[in-house]
Tab-separated table of C-alpha atoms in Angstrom:
chain	number	residue	atom	x	y	z
A	1	MET	CA	-5.552	-10.663	-0.865
A	2	ALA	CA	-5.643	-13.629	-3.186
A	3	VAL	CA	-4.359	-16.807	-1.593
A	4	SER	CA	-1.508	-17.041	-4.124
A	5	ALA	CA	-0.248	-13.543	-3.284
A	6	ARG	CA	-0.666	-14.083	0.436
A	7	SER	CA	1.360	-17.305	0.362
A	8	LEU	CA	3.923	-15.661	-1.910
A	9	PHE	CA	4.757	-12.861	0.536
A	10	ALA	CA	4.214	-14.703	3.841
A	11	PRO	CA	7.776	-16.107	4.196
A	12	LEU	CA	9.442	-12.814	3.268
A	13	GLY	CA	8.698	-10.735	6.366
A	14	PRO	CA	12.242	-10.651	7.811
A	15	THR	CA	13.723	-9.440	4.496
A	16	TYR	CA	10.720	-7.546	3.110
A	17	ASP	CA	11.721	-3.926	3.758
A	18	ARG	CA	15.317	-4.394	2.647
A	19	TYR	CA	14.542	-6.066	-0.653
A	20	ALA	CA	11.406	-4.042	-1.394
A	21	ALA	CA	13.730	-1.029	-1.334
A	22	LEU	CA	16.314	-2.822	-3.474
A	23	LEU	CA	13.890	-4.119	-6.107
A	24	SER	CA	12.156	-0.732	-6.354
A	25	LEU	CA	15.588	0.810	-7.016
A	26	GLY	CA	15.470	2.582	-3.676
A	27	GLN	CA	12.112	4.233	-4.282
A	28	ASP	CA	9.747	2.332	-1.940
A	29	PRO	CA	10.944	4.048	1.282
A	30	ARG	CA	10.681	7.462	-0.388
A	31	TRP	CA	7.115	6.715	-1.521
A	32	ARG	CA	6.146	5.682	1.995
A	33	ARG	CA	7.571	8.875	3.465
A	34	PHE	CA	5.581	10.950	0.999
A	35	LEU	CA	2.442	8.966	1.837
A	36	VAL	CA	2.862	9.805	5.523
A	37	SER	CA	3.453	13.473	4.684
A	38	ARG	CA	-0.085	13.622	3.220
A	39	VAL	CA	-1.754	12.425	6.445
A	40	GLU	CA	-3.040	15.320	8.534
A	41	VAL	CA	-2.841	14.012	12.099
A	42	GLY	CA	-0.928	14.757	15.277
A	43	PRO	CA	-0.473	13.599	18.871
A	44	GLY	CA	-3.693	12.212	20.272
A	45	ASP	CA	-5.059	11.200	16.877
A	46	ARG	CA	-5.686	7.558	15.997
A	47	VAL	CA	-4.685	6.162	12.593
A	48	LEU	CA	-5.490	2.782	11.061
A	49	ASP	CA	-2.739	1.412	8.788
A	50	VAL	CA	-4.285	-1.290	6.594
A	51	ALA	CA	-2.076	-3.918	4.919
A	52	THR	CA	0.540	-2.806	7.412
A	53	GLY	CA	2.898	-5.674	6.543
A	54	THR	CA	6.071	-5.279	8.567
A	55	GLY	CA	4.874	-1.933	9.939
A	56	ALA	CA	7.020	0.435	7.860
A	57	VAL	CA	4.263	3.030	7.380
A	58	ALA	CA	3.059	2.626	10.972
A	59	ARG	CA	6.585	3.308	12.231
A	60	GLU	CA	6.890	6.400	10.034
A	61	LEU	CA	3.507	7.713	11.194
A	62	ILE	CA	4.601	7.487	14.820
A	63	ARG	CA	8.002	9.029	14.126
A	64	ARG	CA	6.754	11.963	12.064
A	65	ARG	CA	3.252	12.557	13.413
A	66	GLY	CA	3.347	11.335	17.000
A	67	CYS	CA	-0.075	9.726	16.590
A	68	THR	CA	-1.426	6.409	17.863
A	69	VAL	CA	-1.413	3.703	15.185
A	70	VAL	CA	-3.331	0.465	14.794
A	71	GLY	CA	-1.844	-1.817	12.133
A	72	LEU	CA	-4.026	-4.399	10.392
A	73	ASP	CA	-2.911	-7.208	8.104
A	74	GLN	CA	-4.295	-10.614	7.207
A	75	SER	CA	-0.861	-12.250	7.217
A	76	PRO	CA	0.159	-13.574	10.656
A	77	GLU	CA	3.707	-13.966	9.370
A	78	MET	CA	3.966	-10.285	8.443
A	79	LEU	CA	2.371	-9.253	11.732
A	80	ALA	CA	4.899	-11.357	13.632
A	81	GLU	CA	7.714	-9.434	11.961
A	82	ALA	CA	5.976	-6.097	12.641
A	83	ARG	CA	5.573	-7.100	16.290
A	84	ARG	CA	9.266	-8.001	16.513
A	85	ARG	CA	10.267	-4.620	15.104
A	86	LEU	CA	7.725	-2.355	16.791
A	87	GLY	CA	7.021	-4.075	20.096
A	88	ASP	CA	4.123	-2.367	21.824
A	89	GLU	CA	4.475	0.906	19.893
A	90	VAL	CA	1.637	-0.192	17.586
A	91	GLU	CA	-1.496	-2.227	18.253
A	92	LEU	CA	-1.447	-5.013	15.658
A	93	VAL	CA	-4.634	-6.742	14.520
A	94	GLU	CA	-5.076	-9.698	12.184
A	95	GLY	CA	-7.950	-9.030	9.825
A	96	ARG	CA	-9.138	-8.371	6.278
A	97	ALA	CA	-9.500	-4.979	4.639
A	98	GLU	CA	-12.831	-6.113	3.207
A	99	GLU	CA	-14.287	-6.681	6.703
A	100	LEU	CA	-12.671	-4.344	9.206
A	101	PRO	CA	-13.311	-5.253	12.871
A	102	PHE	CA	-13.920	-1.627	13.875
A	103	THR	CA	-16.938	0.608	14.366
A	104	ASP	CA	-17.907	3.470	12.064
A	105	ALA	CA	-15.822	6.668	12.239
A	106	SER	CA	-13.483	5.202	14.866
A	107	PHE	CA	-10.229	6.580	13.344
A	108	ASP	CA	-8.964	10.072	12.579
A	109	ALA	CA	-7.167	8.873	9.438
A	110	LEU	CA	-6.399	5.711	7.487
A	111	THR	CA	-3.499	4.607	5.297
A	112	PHE	CA	-3.079	1.561	3.092
A	113	THR	CA	-0.310	0.281	0.847
A	114	TYR	CA	-0.273	-2.110	-2.116
A	115	LEU	CA	-3.791	-3.321	-1.369
A	116	LEU	CA	-6.386	-2.822	-4.117
A	117	ARG	CA	-4.661	-5.132	-6.610
A	118	TYR	CA	-5.289	-7.999	-4.216
A	119	VAL	CA	-8.994	-7.637	-3.427
A	120	ASP	CA	-11.888	-8.989	-5.455
A	121	ASP	CA	-13.928	-5.770	-5.323
A	122	PRO	CA	-11.837	-2.593	-5.014
A	123	ALA	CA	-14.925	-0.349	-4.803
A	124	ALA	CA	-16.449	-2.322	-1.927
A	125	THR	CA	-13.092	-2.431	-0.138
A	126	LEU	CA	-12.654	1.340	-0.463
A	127	ARG	CA	-16.159	1.818	0.921
A	128	GLU	CA	-15.276	-0.346	3.911
A	129	LEU	CA	-12.048	1.577	4.497
A	130	ALA	CA	-13.860	4.927	4.363
A	131	ARG	CA	-16.497	3.649	6.789
A	132	VAL	CA	-14.133	3.608	9.767
A	133	VAL	CA	-12.741	7.140	9.205
A	134	ARG	CA	-14.403	10.123	10.869
A	135	PRO	CA	-15.777	12.907	8.646
A	136	GLY	CA	-12.922	15.181	7.636
A	137	GLY	CA	-10.276	12.531	8.272
A	138	THR	CA	-7.559	11.740	5.746
A	139	VAL	CA	-7.511	8.546	3.681
A	140	ALA	CA	-4.204	7.966	1.870
A	141	SER	CA	-2.722	5.124	-0.153
A	142	LEU	CA	0.430	4.006	-1.916
A	143	GLU	CA	0.401	1.726	-4.940
A	144	PHE	CA	2.664	0.774	-7.800
A	145	ALA	CA	1.730	2.400	-11.090
A	146	VAL	CA	2.404	1.966	-14.803
A	147	PRO	CA	4.380	4.832	-16.376
A	148	ARG	CA	3.111	6.544	-19.495
A	149	GLY	CA	4.880	7.868	-22.567
A	150	PRO	CA	8.585	7.202	-23.146
A	151	TRP	CA	9.073	5.638	-19.708
A	152	ARG	CA	6.653	2.769	-20.381
A	153	PRO	CA	9.108	0.691	-22.501
A	154	LEU	CA	11.776	1.035	-19.810
A	155	TRP	CA	9.264	-0.024	-17.141
A	156	GLU	CA	8.271	-3.035	-19.229
A	157	LEU	CA	11.902	-4.029	-19.663
A	158	TYR	CA	12.508	-3.808	-15.937
A	159	VAL	CA	9.414	-5.738	-14.800
A	160	ARG	CA	9.793	-8.386	-17.508
A	161	VAL	CA	13.560	-8.939	-17.257
A	162	GLY	CA	15.272	-6.893	-14.560
A	163	LEU	CA	12.917	-7.518	-11.663
A	164	PRO	CA	12.812	-11.329	-11.977
A	165	ALA	CA	16.587	-11.417	-12.465
A	166	ALA	CA	17.215	-9.240	-9.416
A	167	GLY	CA	14.827	-11.364	-7.371
A	168	ARG	CA	16.594	-14.547	-8.466
A	169	ALA	CA	19.865	-13.118	-7.174
A	170	VAL	CA	18.290	-12.690	-3.726
A	171	SER	CA	16.362	-15.927	-3.165
A	172	PRO	CA	13.830	-18.273	-4.797
A	173	GLY	CA	11.025	-16.527	-2.926
A	174	TRP	CA	12.013	-13.100	-4.188
A	175	HIS	CA	12.405	-14.512	-7.692
A	176	GLU	CA	8.742	-15.523	-7.564
A	177	VAL	CA	7.822	-12.031	-6.364
A	178	GLY	CA	9.828	-10.545	-9.236
A	179	ARG	CA	7.920	-12.675	-11.726
A	180	PHE	CA	4.567	-11.902	-10.099
A	181	LEU	CA	4.655	-8.117	-9.744
A	182	GLY	CA	4.767	-6.991	-13.382
A	183	PRO	CA	1.686	-8.941	-14.540
A	184	SER	CA	-0.135	-8.066	-11.309
A	185	ILE	CA	0.423	-4.322	-11.706
A	186	ARG	CA	-0.249	-4.332	-15.442
A	187	GLY	CA	-3.406	-6.397	-15.052
A	188	PHE	CA	-4.849	-4.139	-12.362
A	189	TYR	CA	-4.407	-0.954	-14.373
A	190	ALA	CA	-5.849	-2.609	-17.477
A	191	ARG	CA	-9.061	-3.047	-15.448
A	192	TYR	CA	-8.771	0.101	-13.350
A	193	PRO	CA	-6.841	2.918	-15.056
A	194	LEU	CA	-5.822	5.658	-12.652
A	195	PRO	CA	-8.733	7.987	-13.575
A	196	ARG	CA	-11.132	5.142	-12.761
A	197	VAL	CA	-9.403	4.515	-9.423
A	198	LEU	CA	-9.849	8.187	-8.536
A	199	GLU	CA	-13.548	7.896	-9.444
A	200	LEU	CA	-13.875	4.993	-7.034
A	201	TRP	CA	-12.529	7.176	-4.242
A	202	HIS	CA	-15.093	9.876	-5.020
A	203	ASP	CA	-17.885	7.313	-5.283
A	204	VAL	CA	-17.343	6.049	-1.712
A	205	GLY	CA	-17.499	9.511	-0.175
A	206	ILE	CA	-13.889	10.699	-0.198
A	207	GLU	CA	-13.532	14.345	-1.247
A	208	ASP	CA	-10.666	16.532	-2.476
A	209	VAL	CA	-8.991	13.443	-3.933
A	210	ARG	CA	-5.491	14.089	-5.215
A	211	ALA	CA	-2.818	11.887	-6.757
A	212	ARG	CA	0.924	12.265	-7.119
A	213	THR	CA	2.802	9.952	-9.449
A	214	MET	CA	6.296	9.188	-8.221
A	215	SER	CA	9.577	8.068	-9.776
A	216	LEU	CA	8.674	8.663	-13.437
A	217	GLY	CA	5.280	7.050	-12.902
A	218	GLY	CA	6.385	3.852	-11.160
A	219	GLY	CA	4.416	4.635	-7.997
A	220	VAL	CA	1.356	6.681	-7.092
A	221	VAL	CA	0.194	8.184	-3.805
A	222	ILE	CA	-3.516	9.039	-3.583
A	223	TRP	CA	-5.105	10.946	-0.729
A	224	GLY	CA	-8.370	12.668	0.125
A	225	ARG	CA	-10.719	13.673	2.916
A	226	ARG	CA	-13.641	11.638	4.239
A	227	SER	CA	-16.887	13.544	3.606
């Protein structure tokens, strides 16, 4: 994650889940639940949740799948909040998605959220993520998306005006997040349109790749199977 983004989100751990739900108009928790529904694991399986943040996906994986979860994030502030919320339910590790501190094929599945916009080389990062998943294991992700067609003008209005205004009503830190997200999302998809992102997944050895756009195109869940 770029230093600017990392420092932007670091102080927001205690309020992150609440206001991520608010600023996404209630959609972020629904997207995370759908993400977890795509992960084919059960009791006894081991899942790595990358960019775990405050542990929302890790918590949902345990609740719905009964699996063992390791959460990784490079923000000590976010991990501290995850540790406060989850206790010893999840093993939490500080580290970077680009250089995972795990051996090859050491997990039965892997999830990641809001990650690829923040890495310098999305293809190399995806390759590193796939490396630690056993053959046949699920890899699944959640990311913001840019709607197409008639919904695009409404999305632009919200990210240009509504999101910064809503963030300002919460706190200065969330105002900065509101200003940051629109250009960040738009810029990523200008470089990596969704069809290109799906190609990257195929290129690193993930098969049966599928994508589901959510909430009129404002979010996208992608999942596939490690070859």
